[in-house]
Amino acid sequence: MRELTTSQAINEALAEELERDPRVFLIGEDIGLHGGAFAVTKGLFQRFGPKRIRNTPISEAVIVGAAVGAALVGTRPVAELMYLDFVTLAMDQIVNQGAKVKYMFGGKARVPAVVRMPFGAGRANAAQHSQSLEAWLCHVPGLKVVMPSTPADAKGLLKSAIRDDNLVLVLENKHLYFQKGPVPDGEHLVPLGAADVKRPGKDATVVATGRLLSAALSAAETLSKDGIDVEVLDPRTLYPLDAQAIIASVKKTGRLVTVHEAVKRFGFGAEVAAIVAESEAFDYLDAPIQRVAGAEVPVPFSKSLEDLFLPDEAKIVAACRRTLA
Amino acid sequence: MAFEIAMPQLGLTMEAGTVLHWLKRVGDTVRKEEPLLEIETDKTAVEVTSDTEGVLLAIVVPEGKAVPVGTVLGWIGQAGEAAPRVPAAAAGVATPRPSAPPPVSAAAEPAAPSGPTGPVRATPAARARARAAGVSLAAVRGTGPEGRVQARDVEGVRARPSPAGAYRDLPVAGARKVIAERLSQSFHGSVPVLLTAEAVVDRAHDLVGQMESDFRAKTGGKIGYLPLIVKAAALALRAHSRLNAHWMGHAIRLFEEIDIGIAVSLDGGLVVPVLRRADRLSLAEIATGVATLADKARTGTLTPAEMEGGTFTVSNLGGHHIGFFMPVINPPQVAILGVGRAAPRPMFRDGQVQALRALPLSLVFDHRAVDGEPAAAFLDAVKAALEAPYRLLL
């Protein structure tokens, strides 16, 4: 299978959807001739022109507000915020407008829009350009939240998000943009709300998201040398979450480790742990659940401190060993 | 105001005790003098009763944990009252006992800091499997972190084959556990040597027969050989004091007083109450003393004080058809006398084979403390006293 970077895979998804559906258009900062901060929209301005690839002033409220408004009147906008950190400036447009309209109008109005947001630490971008804020967004009814971990999933999930009739927030880890992976030729759709077992195993379930999926797979390889067989599950969509896949996996392994880059408290891992504890998988748990997550501080600028902040393969291995003690 | 429950000191030598079972759970109402928990010392297992009434607020020391004398085990107070928090360092000395020696580090772990502990620490998976298999979690040894019972531990219990189909497990706990530990410590930690001798006891037999009716009339009890044997041993110990001793490791402690332990078999195990100053007691006093101690043993009313401090032990299997046998020394004592059944045997006397009544005597001594010759001399003295029983009346 051919190999693409995540950036190329997303570019391909955008081009295919722009080609397929004339209602689709892109809106964001520097996405035109510049091709976006992470080269995701490279070449699209030249191909689809300024009406469908729209540059905006530096205002996240404008970008998301315009996208929500345009979606309400029949288009399918795909907005880009340069960093997830800046979603704070667009929270009213997302939380109070985009997430609520369909409910408050009894389903007569819809917001078929996508907001793509690069996130994550590990690039010495400091505290205001490194956060993982997915838990905020998952908490709001009316939103769907997607977090791909491979180029193929990034493409397939984005295409499904563009075709979905709800406001879908796509969180893309910055490190993954330039990592290559196999992407199928032709039409490739990944349904929203479907988890993927990236590595089957029987001894412990590791639920890992974003960039840490590959760290979890490396950890599983390391542990396999000691005869420990770890199952690595990628939820891919954080909401609606494929709870049944996680429950089925924990029923098989009896042990759960959650892994994300966001800080631990009130995080996605806590939600996964609670879902398992509430489910029929409870009676299969044979060890306390372990959560691997970012340190509970603003992400440090210093590279050495940032490395301490970040979860990594060693921390995942250690958590797996604790749960298997 | 909350009252502490402290590890009691049940004897002068008790330094630490183990919490065997809590008979009350946190939140239970407790009446004064009601049993609260069972503890185990290196000698016995006893129930600890409540000095006060109220509600069990907290269990500080969980089951299975050994702590020094005086350690706070839990708290009793009014319903809704909070249990005081006990710092781990202070827990071991919460109730100072000036006379108590410093805690032995091997037996004494610091108490858990505070707070109630649940009944059994087990994972949900272990609980579900135990439920399904009808296995009691309390009977499963947890191998997970902090002793947590995991599914594999329950599997272990279920997987054990039952060769004859039905069987039952008697828990190794309480008295049985104490016996097991002390006897293996004795057997593997000493150098036991067995000497045997037969005492010709026709005259002693006659003496017992003559005393029988008087004794019965006086006490309502029965007198057998045992008082004669205890007295003979006690008198022999006066002359052979190396056997009236404790092995202390750094020293052999010889005792002035002769306090003889009498092994008593019970359903739950063996106890060894002590008959004090046996060398100074009359045969009748020995007979009633032994009967009283045996009664107390059977009704479970022996106090720890009545079971400690023995300097020598007599183990009597004469009620059965037993000849010589090898009893196990009761540590820290250095010798034990085993008594078999007296029976007529063909023996030479005055060049003739005669039927004489022979009593098998088995002396086991610890060769670390006593050499063979003094041990043999002691056994000779016992035999001589039994064969000339008037000496027991002097």
XYZ file of C-alpha atoms in Angstrom:
719
model
C 0.000 0.000 0.000
C 1.225 3.509 -0.722
C 2.515 5.587 2.184
C 1.425 9.171 2.886
C 2.064 11.607 5.678
C -0.994 12.512 7.740
C -0.770 15.994 6.252
C -0.928 14.535 2.733
C -3.752 12.174 3.703
C -5.842 15.050 5.095
C -5.053 17.133 2.006
C -6.318 14.265 -0.127
C -9.503 13.967 1.968
C -10.185 17.702 1.622
C -9.547 17.659 -2.141
C -11.784 14.636 -2.654
C -14.646 16.158 -0.656
C -14.238 19.589 -2.336
C -14.394 17.745 -5.666
C -17.353 15.557 -4.687
C -19.614 18.166 -3.062
C -19.804 21.804 -4.234
C -21.235 22.835 -0.850
C -17.906 22.050 0.838
C -15.514 24.972 1.395
C -12.485 25.641 3.630
C -12.061 28.626 5.935
C -9.102 29.583 8.161
C -5.898 31.545 8.654
C -3.154 31.244 6.035
C -4.831 28.241 4.396
C -4.770 29.838 0.935
C -1.556 30.375 -1.000
C 0.504 29.561 2.092
C -1.153 26.148 2.336
C -1.669 26.238 6.127
C 0.762 26.130 9.051
C 1.225 22.367 8.602
C 0.888 22.265 4.786
C -2.466 20.542 5.053
C -4.168 22.754 2.435
C -1.144 22.923 0.148
C -2.192 23.366 -3.516
C -5.920 23.530 -2.789
C -6.148 27.309 -3.283
C -4.598 26.968 -6.741
C -6.967 24.124 -7.578
C -10.282 25.287 -6.079
C -9.868 29.113 -5.976
C -10.540 31.827 -3.376
C -14.282 31.225 -3.044
C -13.794 27.694 -1.706
C -10.472 28.194 0.082
C -11.120 31.283 2.210
C -8.426 33.069 4.203
C -9.628 34.982 7.233
C -8.303 37.653 9.563
C -6.721 36.483 12.815
C -9.975 35.855 14.655
C -11.001 32.383 15.759
C -14.467 33.691 16.689
C -14.901 34.850 13.101
C -13.663 31.593 11.611
C -15.960 29.347 13.663
C -18.861 31.813 13.743
C -18.780 32.142 9.954
C -18.545 28.372 9.554
C -21.511 27.704 11.874
C -23.572 30.409 10.134
C -22.681 29.143 6.669
C -23.542 25.577 7.693
C -26.945 26.739 8.921
C -27.775 28.076 5.462
C -26.843 24.945 3.556
C -23.079 24.756 2.995
C -20.613 22.252 4.496
C -17.706 24.334 5.770
C -14.409 22.902 6.991
C -12.764 25.419 9.323
C -9.175 25.291 10.544
C -7.835 26.817 13.776
C -4.063 27.072 13.751
C -3.774 25.615 17.277
C -6.344 23.927 19.497
C -5.215 26.330 22.264
C -7.031 29.148 20.415
C -10.374 27.358 20.655
C -10.895 29.372 23.838
C -11.583 32.396 21.588
C -14.204 30.425 19.630
C -15.858 28.659 22.549
C -19.039 30.701 22.384
C -19.433 29.895 18.681
C -18.833 26.182 19.352
C -20.482 25.594 22.720
C -23.351 28.089 22.789
C -24.127 28.236 19.064
C -22.871 25.281 17.049
C -23.646 22.631 19.671
C -27.091 24.017 20.589
C -28.821 25.105 17.382
C -30.084 21.706 16.283
C -31.622 21.030 19.705
C -33.103 24.495 20.199
C -34.758 24.433 16.772
C -36.157 20.967 17.250
C -33.929 19.500 14.568
C -35.141 21.926 11.870
C -31.727 23.618 11.730
C -28.488 21.694 11.341
C -24.804 22.544 11.565
C -22.970 20.207 9.147
C -19.603 21.866 9.819
C -16.133 20.609 10.674
C -13.519 22.428 12.749
C -9.999 20.995 12.414
C -7.581 21.837 15.219
C -3.899 20.816 15.562
C -3.015 19.989 19.152
C -0.355 18.533 21.400
C 3.030 19.141 22.974
C 6.523 17.932 22.160
C 7.596 20.732 19.815
C 8.793 23.273 22.432
C 5.866 25.489 21.477
C 5.297 26.470 25.139
C 2.183 26.563 27.277
C -0.142 28.470 24.902
C 0.515 26.325 21.807
C 0.804 22.801 23.190
C -2.373 21.842 25.003
C -4.678 18.859 24.634
C -8.134 20.207 25.467
C -10.304 17.386 24.120
C -12.012 16.797 27.464
C -13.603 20.275 27.365
C -15.112 19.576 23.972
C -16.247 16.022 24.732
C -18.126 17.370 27.728
C -20.579 19.395 25.637
C -23.715 17.644 24.308
C -24.206 18.435 20.636
C -20.604 18.036 19.565
C -18.748 15.141 17.994
C -15.019 14.883 18.656
C -12.608 12.918 16.484
C -8.923 12.191 17.162
C -7.131 10.180 14.459
C -3.835 8.425 15.159
C -2.769 7.238 11.704
C -2.728 8.825 8.221
C -5.389 6.420 6.956
C -7.712 7.096 9.887
C -7.080 10.840 9.525
C -8.281 10.703 5.957
C -11.203 8.352 6.495
C -12.472 10.096 9.632
C -12.260 13.581 8.099
C -14.267 12.495 5.051
C -16.941 11.003 7.333
C -16.896 14.172 9.467
C -17.471 16.387 6.411
C -20.439 14.210 5.405
C -21.907 14.205 8.928
C -24.816 16.571 9.589
C -23.491 17.667 13.005
C -20.709 19.941 14.158
C -17.644 17.679 14.252
C -14.385 18.769 15.861
C -11.343 17.006 14.411
C -8.292 17.103 16.658
C -5.047 16.430 14.774
C -1.790 15.824 16.636
C 0.931 18.082 15.229
C 3.589 15.358 15.329
C 1.513 13.038 13.192
C 1.325 15.519 10.262
C 4.753 14.531 9.071
C 4.736 10.852 9.978
C 4.062 8.417 7.164
C 1.738 5.476 7.140
C -0.159 3.296 4.653
C -3.294 4.868 3.161
C -5.626 2.863 0.884
C -6.121 4.017 -2.703
C -9.463 5.438 -3.776
C -12.450 6.165 -1.588
C -11.601 5.516 2.087
C -14.154 6.248 4.799
C -13.821 5.478 8.514
C -17.157 5.662 10.334
C -17.459 7.990 13.318
C -17.915 6.179 16.637
C -16.018 3.037 15.707
C -12.899 2.103 17.689
C -10.099 0.061 16.156
C -8.026 -2.639 17.839
C -4.583 -1.742 16.513
C -2.938 -4.719 18.196
C -4.849 -7.676 19.614
C -3.719 -9.093 22.964
C -5.047 -10.958 25.970
C -3.268 -9.667 29.116
C -4.179 -5.979 29.359
C -6.122 -3.379 27.383
C -4.346 -0.125 26.567
C -6.675 2.602 25.276
C -4.388 5.154 23.629
C -5.165 8.262 21.613
C -3.388 10.546 19.157
C 0.361 10.481 18.951
C 0.572 8.125 21.957
C -0.968 5.275 19.994
C 2.446 4.555 18.458
C 4.074 4.804 21.906
C 1.525 2.275 23.166
C 2.297 -0.068 20.266
C 6.038 0.197 21.033
C 5.303 -0.480 24.699
C 3.321 -3.566 23.671
C 6.310 -4.790 21.633
C 8.639 -4.250 24.612
C 6.280 -6.106 26.953
C 5.841 -8.960 24.480
C 9.522 -9.828 25.044
C 8.518 -10.664 28.625
C 5.587 -12.726 27.422
C 3.062 -9.980 28.202
C 0.443 -9.725 25.499
C -1.093 -6.247 25.449
C -4.132 -5.245 23.397
C -3.900 -1.700 22.040
C -7.224 -0.081 21.268
C -7.563 3.216 19.411
C -10.964 4.819 20.075
C -10.484 7.133 17.014
C -13.720 8.956 17.884
C -13.772 10.301 21.442
C -17.468 11.147 21.197
C -19.600 9.250 20.333
C -17.286 6.756 22.038
C -17.256 3.111 20.999
C -17.770 1.983 24.593
C -18.731 -1.541 23.562
C -15.323 -2.115 21.958
C -13.552 -1.035 25.155
C -15.858 -3.083 27.375
C -15.396 -6.164 25.193
C -11.624 -5.758 25.323
C -11.526 -5.357 29.128
C -13.799 -8.374 29.519
C -11.163 -10.290 27.594
C -8.067 -8.960 29.400
C -9.307 -7.968 32.885
C -6.953 -4.983 32.959
C -7.173 -1.415 31.674
C -4.576 1.280 31.054
C -5.669 4.585 29.545
C -3.154 6.763 27.743
C -3.467 10.359 26.618
C -1.367 13.466 26.438
C -3.902 15.706 28.183
C -3.459 16.119 31.926
C -4.908 13.284 33.965
C -7.531 14.977 36.077
C -11.069 14.957 34.651
C -9.604 13.657 31.424
C -10.712 11.264 28.696
C -9.002 8.429 30.576
C -11.202 9.082 33.599
C -14.290 8.792 31.381
C -13.075 5.492 29.916
C -12.308 4.178 33.404
C -15.750 5.185 34.629
C -17.505 3.606 31.640
C -15.691 0.338 32.318
C -16.429 0.497 36.046
C -20.128 1.043 35.295
C -20.309 -1.715 32.709
C -20.481 -5.495 32.874
C -16.676 -5.411 32.439
C -16.446 -4.414 36.121
C -16.654 -8.025 37.209
C -13.746 -8.859 34.914
C -11.353 -6.242 36.316
C -8.486 -8.003 38.046
C -6.356 -4.997 38.964
C -6.817 -1.292 39.585
C -7.154 0.774 36.395
C -4.044 2.762 35.495
C -4.102 6.170 33.809
C -1.068 7.451 31.917
C -1.408 11.159 31.134
C 0.371 14.490 30.929
C 1.712 16.046 34.113
C -0.680 18.426 35.823
C 1.108 21.631 34.861
C 0.988 24.065 31.952
C 3.172 22.507 29.249
C 6.753 23.748 29.897
C 8.718 25.476 27.132
C 12.040 23.911 28.143
C 12.542 20.762 26.080
C 13.842 18.721 29.018
C 10.900 19.738 31.204
C 8.473 19.173 28.340
C 9.823 15.635 27.995
C 9.010 15.077 31.679
C 5.508 16.427 31.100
C 4.801 14.041 28.238
C 3.723 10.420 28.599
C 6.002 8.081 26.681
C 6.651 4.420 25.990
C 8.470 3.878 29.311
C 5.558 5.305 31.306
C 3.103 3.098 29.422
C 5.284 0.018 30.013
C 5.489 0.865 33.723
C 1.701 1.308 33.982
C 1.122 -2.023 32.226
C 3.516 -3.728 34.627
C 1.720 -2.169 37.611
C -1.614 -3.461 36.431
C -0.109 -6.905 35.838
C 1.716 -7.058 39.191
C -14.434 10.502 73.288
C -13.041 7.438 71.579
C -11.405 4.607 73.508
C -8.485 2.711 72.114
C -8.317 -1.048 71.810
C -4.680 -1.965 72.465
C -2.750 -5.195 71.973
C -2.799 -6.630 75.503
C 0.187 -8.137 77.262
C -0.946 -11.610 78.288
C 2.218 -12.717 79.989
C 5.534 -11.353 81.166
C 7.341 -12.622 78.109
C 4.782 -11.516 75.516
C 6.287 -8.901 73.241
C 3.981 -8.974 70.238
C 0.685 -10.446 69.135
C -1.090 -11.143 65.875
C -4.651 -10.072 65.115
C -6.334 -13.318 64.062
C -9.962 -12.318 63.526
C -12.004 -9.243 64.148
C -15.275 -10.490 65.597
C -16.857 -7.041 65.082
C -17.000 -4.912 61.998
C -16.628 -1.159 61.812
C -19.999 0.331 62.755
C -21.056 -2.624 64.907
C -22.391 -1.924 68.370
C -20.125 -3.274 71.116
C -21.232 -4.077 74.655
C -18.916 -4.065 77.617
C -17.038 -7.356 78.000
C -18.252 -8.546 74.624
C -15.559 -10.328 72.542
C -14.036 -7.883 70.040
C -11.309 -9.802 68.334
C -9.145 -12.870 68.572
C -5.409 -12.487 68.945
C -2.603 -14.962 68.796
C 0.597 -14.884 70.831
C 3.526 -17.224 70.482
C 1.815 -19.426 73.049
C -1.899 -19.362 72.464
C -4.886 -17.708 70.850
C -7.304 -15.719 73.028
C -10.312 -13.457 72.638
C -9.966 -9.814 73.575
C -13.105 -8.374 75.148
C -14.211 -4.779 75.204
C -13.489 -2.617 78.242
C -16.236 -0.213 77.256
C -19.437 0.040 75.258
C -20.127 1.961 72.082
C -19.570 1.506 68.368
C -16.459 0.081 66.715
C -15.249 3.254 64.976
C -12.194 1.936 63.202
C -9.992 -1.092 62.769
C -6.388 0.077 62.716
C -4.585 -3.262 62.572
C -6.015 -5.684 60.017
C -6.271 -9.433 60.409
C -3.049 -11.346 60.039
C -0.810 -8.525 61.204
C 1.626 -8.869 64.114
C 2.184 -5.781 66.255
C 3.992 -5.025 69.527
C 2.177 -5.091 72.844
C 0.376 -1.791 73.433
C -0.218 -1.020 69.756
C -3.614 0.552 69.072
C -5.678 -2.074 67.251
C -8.856 -0.029 66.828
C -11.174 2.517 68.373
C -14.508 2.375 70.158
C -16.672 5.480 70.538
C -20.108 6.918 69.923
C -21.893 6.383 66.606
C -20.889 9.085 64.134
C -17.771 10.011 66.048
C -14.531 10.132 64.063
C -11.742 7.765 65.080
C -8.539 9.568 66.094
C -5.771 9.252 63.568
C -2.768 7.371 64.843
C 0.571 8.246 63.306
C 2.395 5.089 62.264
C 5.404 5.890 64.412
C 3.322 6.454 67.522
C 1.100 3.421 67.053
C 3.615 0.986 68.474
C 4.021 2.907 71.746
C 0.540 4.342 72.143
C 0.148 2.591 75.492
C 3.580 2.366 77.052
C 4.212 -0.707 79.180
C 7.262 0.122 81.277
C 7.888 -3.503 82.152
C 7.645 -4.699 78.575
C 10.888 -5.387 76.763
C 11.464 -3.495 73.496
C 9.516 -4.979 70.584
C 11.200 -7.665 68.548
C 11.639 -6.313 65.069
C 10.983 -9.635 63.352
C 7.521 -10.014 64.825
C 6.616 -6.367 64.998
C 5.669 -4.409 61.937
C 4.435 -0.861 62.394
C 0.677 -0.677 62.502
C -1.252 0.644 59.514
C -1.594 4.413 59.856
C -5.325 4.566 60.481
C -8.741 4.201 58.993
C -11.075 1.277 58.603
C -9.992 -1.673 56.518
C -12.428 -3.678 54.420
C -13.020 -7.330 55.085
C -11.012 -8.878 52.236
C -9.021 -7.025 49.588
C -9.991 -8.593 46.273
C -10.427 -7.473 42.678
C -13.878 -7.446 41.085
C -12.818 -10.348 38.864
C -11.704 -12.391 41.883
C -14.998 -11.631 43.639
C -17.046 -12.648 40.598
C -15.148 -15.922 40.211
C -15.310 -16.702 43.912
C -19.083 -16.105 43.810
C -19.480 -18.356 40.795
C -17.350 -21.118 42.304
C -18.803 -20.877 45.794
C -15.333 -20.133 47.179
C -14.998 -17.965 50.279
C -12.567 -15.124 49.580
C -11.457 -15.229 53.195
C -10.004 -18.666 52.501
C -8.007 -17.480 49.485
C -4.495 -16.178 49.901
C -4.039 -13.019 47.792
C -0.846 -12.849 45.745
C -1.512 -9.458 44.152
C -0.090 -6.129 45.301
C -0.755 -5.535 49.019
C -2.093 -9.047 49.329
C -5.003 -8.378 47.010
C -6.850 -11.504 45.930
C -6.807 -11.714 42.131
C -8.650 -14.002 39.753
C -5.614 -16.314 39.478
C -5.674 -16.854 43.257
C -9.307 -17.994 43.118
C -8.461 -20.217 40.128
C -5.747 -21.807 42.264
C -8.278 -22.778 44.893
C -10.700 -24.128 42.333
C -8.071 -26.042 40.398
C -6.870 -28.062 43.390
C -7.804 -31.675 42.690
C -9.961 -33.559 45.177
C -8.598 -37.119 44.999
C -11.272 -38.865 47.039
C -14.096 -36.640 45.907
C -15.345 -35.166 49.137
C -12.902 -33.698 51.623
C -12.765 -30.820 54.056
C -10.008 -28.383 54.926
C -9.317 -27.635 58.575
C -7.873 -24.142 58.702
C -4.348 -23.914 60.101
C -5.143 -21.072 62.483
C -5.354 -20.288 66.149
C -4.061 -23.022 68.427
C -3.202 -25.354 65.526
C -1.013 -22.666 63.990
C 0.721 -21.980 67.292
C 1.375 -25.697 67.778
C 2.674 -26.096 64.235
C 5.036 -23.179 64.503
C 6.358 -23.971 67.955
C 6.867 -27.666 67.331
C 8.611 -27.225 64.007
C 10.752 -24.528 65.593
C 11.610 -26.984 68.356
C 12.192 -29.957 66.118
C 14.252 -28.189 63.493
C 15.995 -25.798 65.861
C 17.203 -28.264 68.506
C 19.228 -31.482 68.597
C 16.751 -33.974 70.019
C 18.136 -37.255 71.347
C 15.944 -40.105 72.629
C 16.801 -42.296 75.638
C 14.461 -45.061 76.766
C 14.177 -47.106 79.942
C 11.643 -49.471 81.442
C 10.671 -49.014 85.068
C 9.357 -52.063 86.896
C 6.287 -50.678 88.577
C 4.657 -53.585 90.414
C 5.227 -51.866 93.727
C 4.002 -48.552 92.330
C 0.983 -50.425 90.978
C 0.263 -51.780 94.453
C 0.691 -48.308 95.936
C -1.772 -46.815 93.446
C -4.220 -49.606 94.272
C -3.884 -48.929 97.997
C -4.356 -45.180 97.602
C -7.264 -45.459 95.201
C -10.212 -45.814 97.576
C -8.917 -43.288 100.116
C -8.264 -40.795 97.385
C -11.670 -41.309 95.830
C -13.347 -40.878 99.195
C -11.402 -37.692 99.845
C -11.619 -35.969 96.458
C -14.109 -37.912 94.361
C -11.335 -38.184 91.745
C -9.212 -40.966 90.408
C -5.503 -41.459 90.943
C -3.392 -43.294 88.387
C 0.293 -43.609 87.637
C 0.651 -40.035 86.433
C 1.035 -38.324 89.841
C 3.766 -40.820 90.701
C 5.574 -40.159 87.434
C 5.283 -36.378 87.785
C 6.587 -36.573 91.342
C 9.400 -38.946 90.362
C 10.436 -36.624 87.544
C 10.216 -33.561 89.797
C 12.391 -35.164 92.470
C 14.896 -36.342 89.854
C 15.053 -32.815 88.445
C 16.124 -31.504 91.863
C 19.208 -33.690 91.644
C 19.722 -33.244 87.890
C 19.076 -29.553 87.458
C 20.656 -29.415 83.981
C 17.378 -30.801 82.645
C 15.255 -28.253 84.542
C 16.289 -25.511 82.183
C 15.545 -23.204 79.268
C 17.727 -22.873 76.189
C 18.232 -19.108 75.829
C 20.666 -19.201 72.913
C 23.317 -17.235 74.722
C 22.868 -19.164 77.989
C 21.286 -22.229 79.545
C 18.997 -20.930 82.279
C 18.731 -23.353 85.224
C 15.674 -22.901 87.431
C 15.376 -23.163 91.182
C 11.703 -23.982 90.988
C 10.420 -27.114 89.311
C 7.327 -26.245 87.249
C 6.176 -29.205 85.212
C 4.110 -28.856 82.061
C 1.476 -31.528 81.539
C 0.547 -32.106 77.893
C -3.255 -32.204 77.493
C -4.818 -33.223 74.198
C -7.916 -31.365 73.033
C -9.990 -31.477 69.849
C -8.534 -28.149 68.791
C -4.969 -29.177 69.547
C -2.513 -29.639 72.350
C -2.126 -27.414 75.409
C 0.483 -27.677 78.129
C -0.698 -26.199 81.450
C 1.939 -25.940 84.142
C 1.909 -27.539 87.592
C 3.948 -25.251 89.866
C 6.484 -26.501 92.408
C 5.643 -30.110 91.566
C 8.543 -31.418 93.672
C 6.933 -30.006 96.823
C 3.408 -31.338 96.176
C 1.974 -34.531 97.618
C 0.740 -37.199 95.238
C -2.837 -36.193 96.063
C -2.063 -32.540 95.372
C -0.498 -33.474 92.063
C -3.509 -35.611 91.143
C -6.027 -32.833 91.903
C -3.771 -30.170 90.365
C -3.469 -32.084 87.108
C -7.219 -32.811 87.079
C -8.039 -29.125 87.600
C -5.692 -27.987 84.842
C -7.031 -30.641 82.465
C -10.619 -29.548 83.185
C -9.711 -25.941 82.525
C -8.007 -26.962 79.305
C -11.092 -28.836 78.126
C -13.391 -25.923 78.928
C -11.019 -23.400 77.361
C -10.630 -21.440 80.577
C -6.874 -21.769 81.012
C -5.227 -18.371 81.410
C -2.010 -17.619 79.542
C -0.278 -17.433 82.928
C -1.248 -21.046 83.583
C 0.454 -22.096 80.367
C 3.748 -20.289 80.610
C 6.951 -20.766 82.544
C 7.148 -24.558 82.526
C 10.659 -25.870 83.107
C 10.087 -29.489 82.009
C 7.212 -31.387 80.393
C 5.586 -34.770 80.859
C 3.641 -36.225 77.945
C 1.515 -39.226 78.906
C 0.150 -41.639 76.284
C -0.408 -44.391 78.860
C -4.146 -44.259 78.209
C -3.422 -45.885 74.844
C -1.532 -49.047 73.941
C 1.692 -47.145 73.399
C 5.161 -48.232 74.434
C 8.170 -46.020 73.724
C 7.742 -42.901 71.604
C 9.564 -39.734 70.777
C 7.869 -36.587 72.118
C 8.922 -33.162 70.851
C 10.587 -30.817 73.311
C 8.425 -27.841 74.327
C 10.740 -24.864 73.719
C 12.544 -23.185 75.358
C 12.676 -26.229 77.631
C 15.496 -28.705 77.067
C 13.830 -32.038 77.834
C 10.517 -33.895 77.840
C 9.518 -37.216 79.365
C 7.200 -39.469 77.378
C 5.184 -42.032 79.334
C 3.805 -45.165 77.684
C 1.440 -47.837 78.987
C 2.420 -50.013 81.937
C 1.863 -53.683 81.089
C 2.999 -57.080 82.426
C 6.078 -58.373 80.564
C 8.203 -61.511 80.946
C 11.382 -60.403 82.742
C 14.226 -62.004 84.619
C 14.173 -61.634 88.386
C 16.365 -63.762 90.680
C 17.284 -65.992 87.723
C 13.612 -66.681 86.961
C 11.396 -65.409 84.189
C 8.526 -63.616 85.856
C 5.620 -61.507 84.661
C 6.481 -58.014 85.828
C 4.707 -54.746 85.168
C 6.914 -52.564 82.940
C 6.406 -48.827 82.363
C 8.068 -47.505 79.154
C 9.814 -44.169 79.755
C 11.073 -42.081 76.832
C 13.281 -39.084 77.537
C 14.002 -36.642 74.720
C 16.638 -34.032 75.513
C 18.265 -31.256 73.539
C 21.895 -32.228 73.104
C 22.821 -28.588 72.668
C 21.986 -28.033 76.334
C 22.518 -31.424 77.944
C 24.940 -34.255 77.248
C 23.972 -37.913 77.139
C 25.426 -38.966 80.480
C 23.578 -36.442 82.710
C 20.395 -37.151 80.757
C 20.841 -40.891 81.322
C 21.515 -40.275 85.022
C 18.271 -38.316 85.255
C 16.285 -41.082 83.567
C 17.904 -43.604 85.904
C 16.769 -41.499 88.863
C 13.178 -41.411 87.576
C 13.226 -45.156 87.072
C 14.697 -45.722 90.549
C 12.058 -43.538 92.228
C 9.217 -45.330 90.427
C 10.633 -48.720 91.342
C 10.966 -47.702 95.042
C 7.824 -45.574 95.345
C 8.141 -44.989 99.071
C 10.664 -42.311 98.047
C 7.766 -40.397 96.530
C 6.086 -40.250 99.909
C 9.085 -38.960 101.888
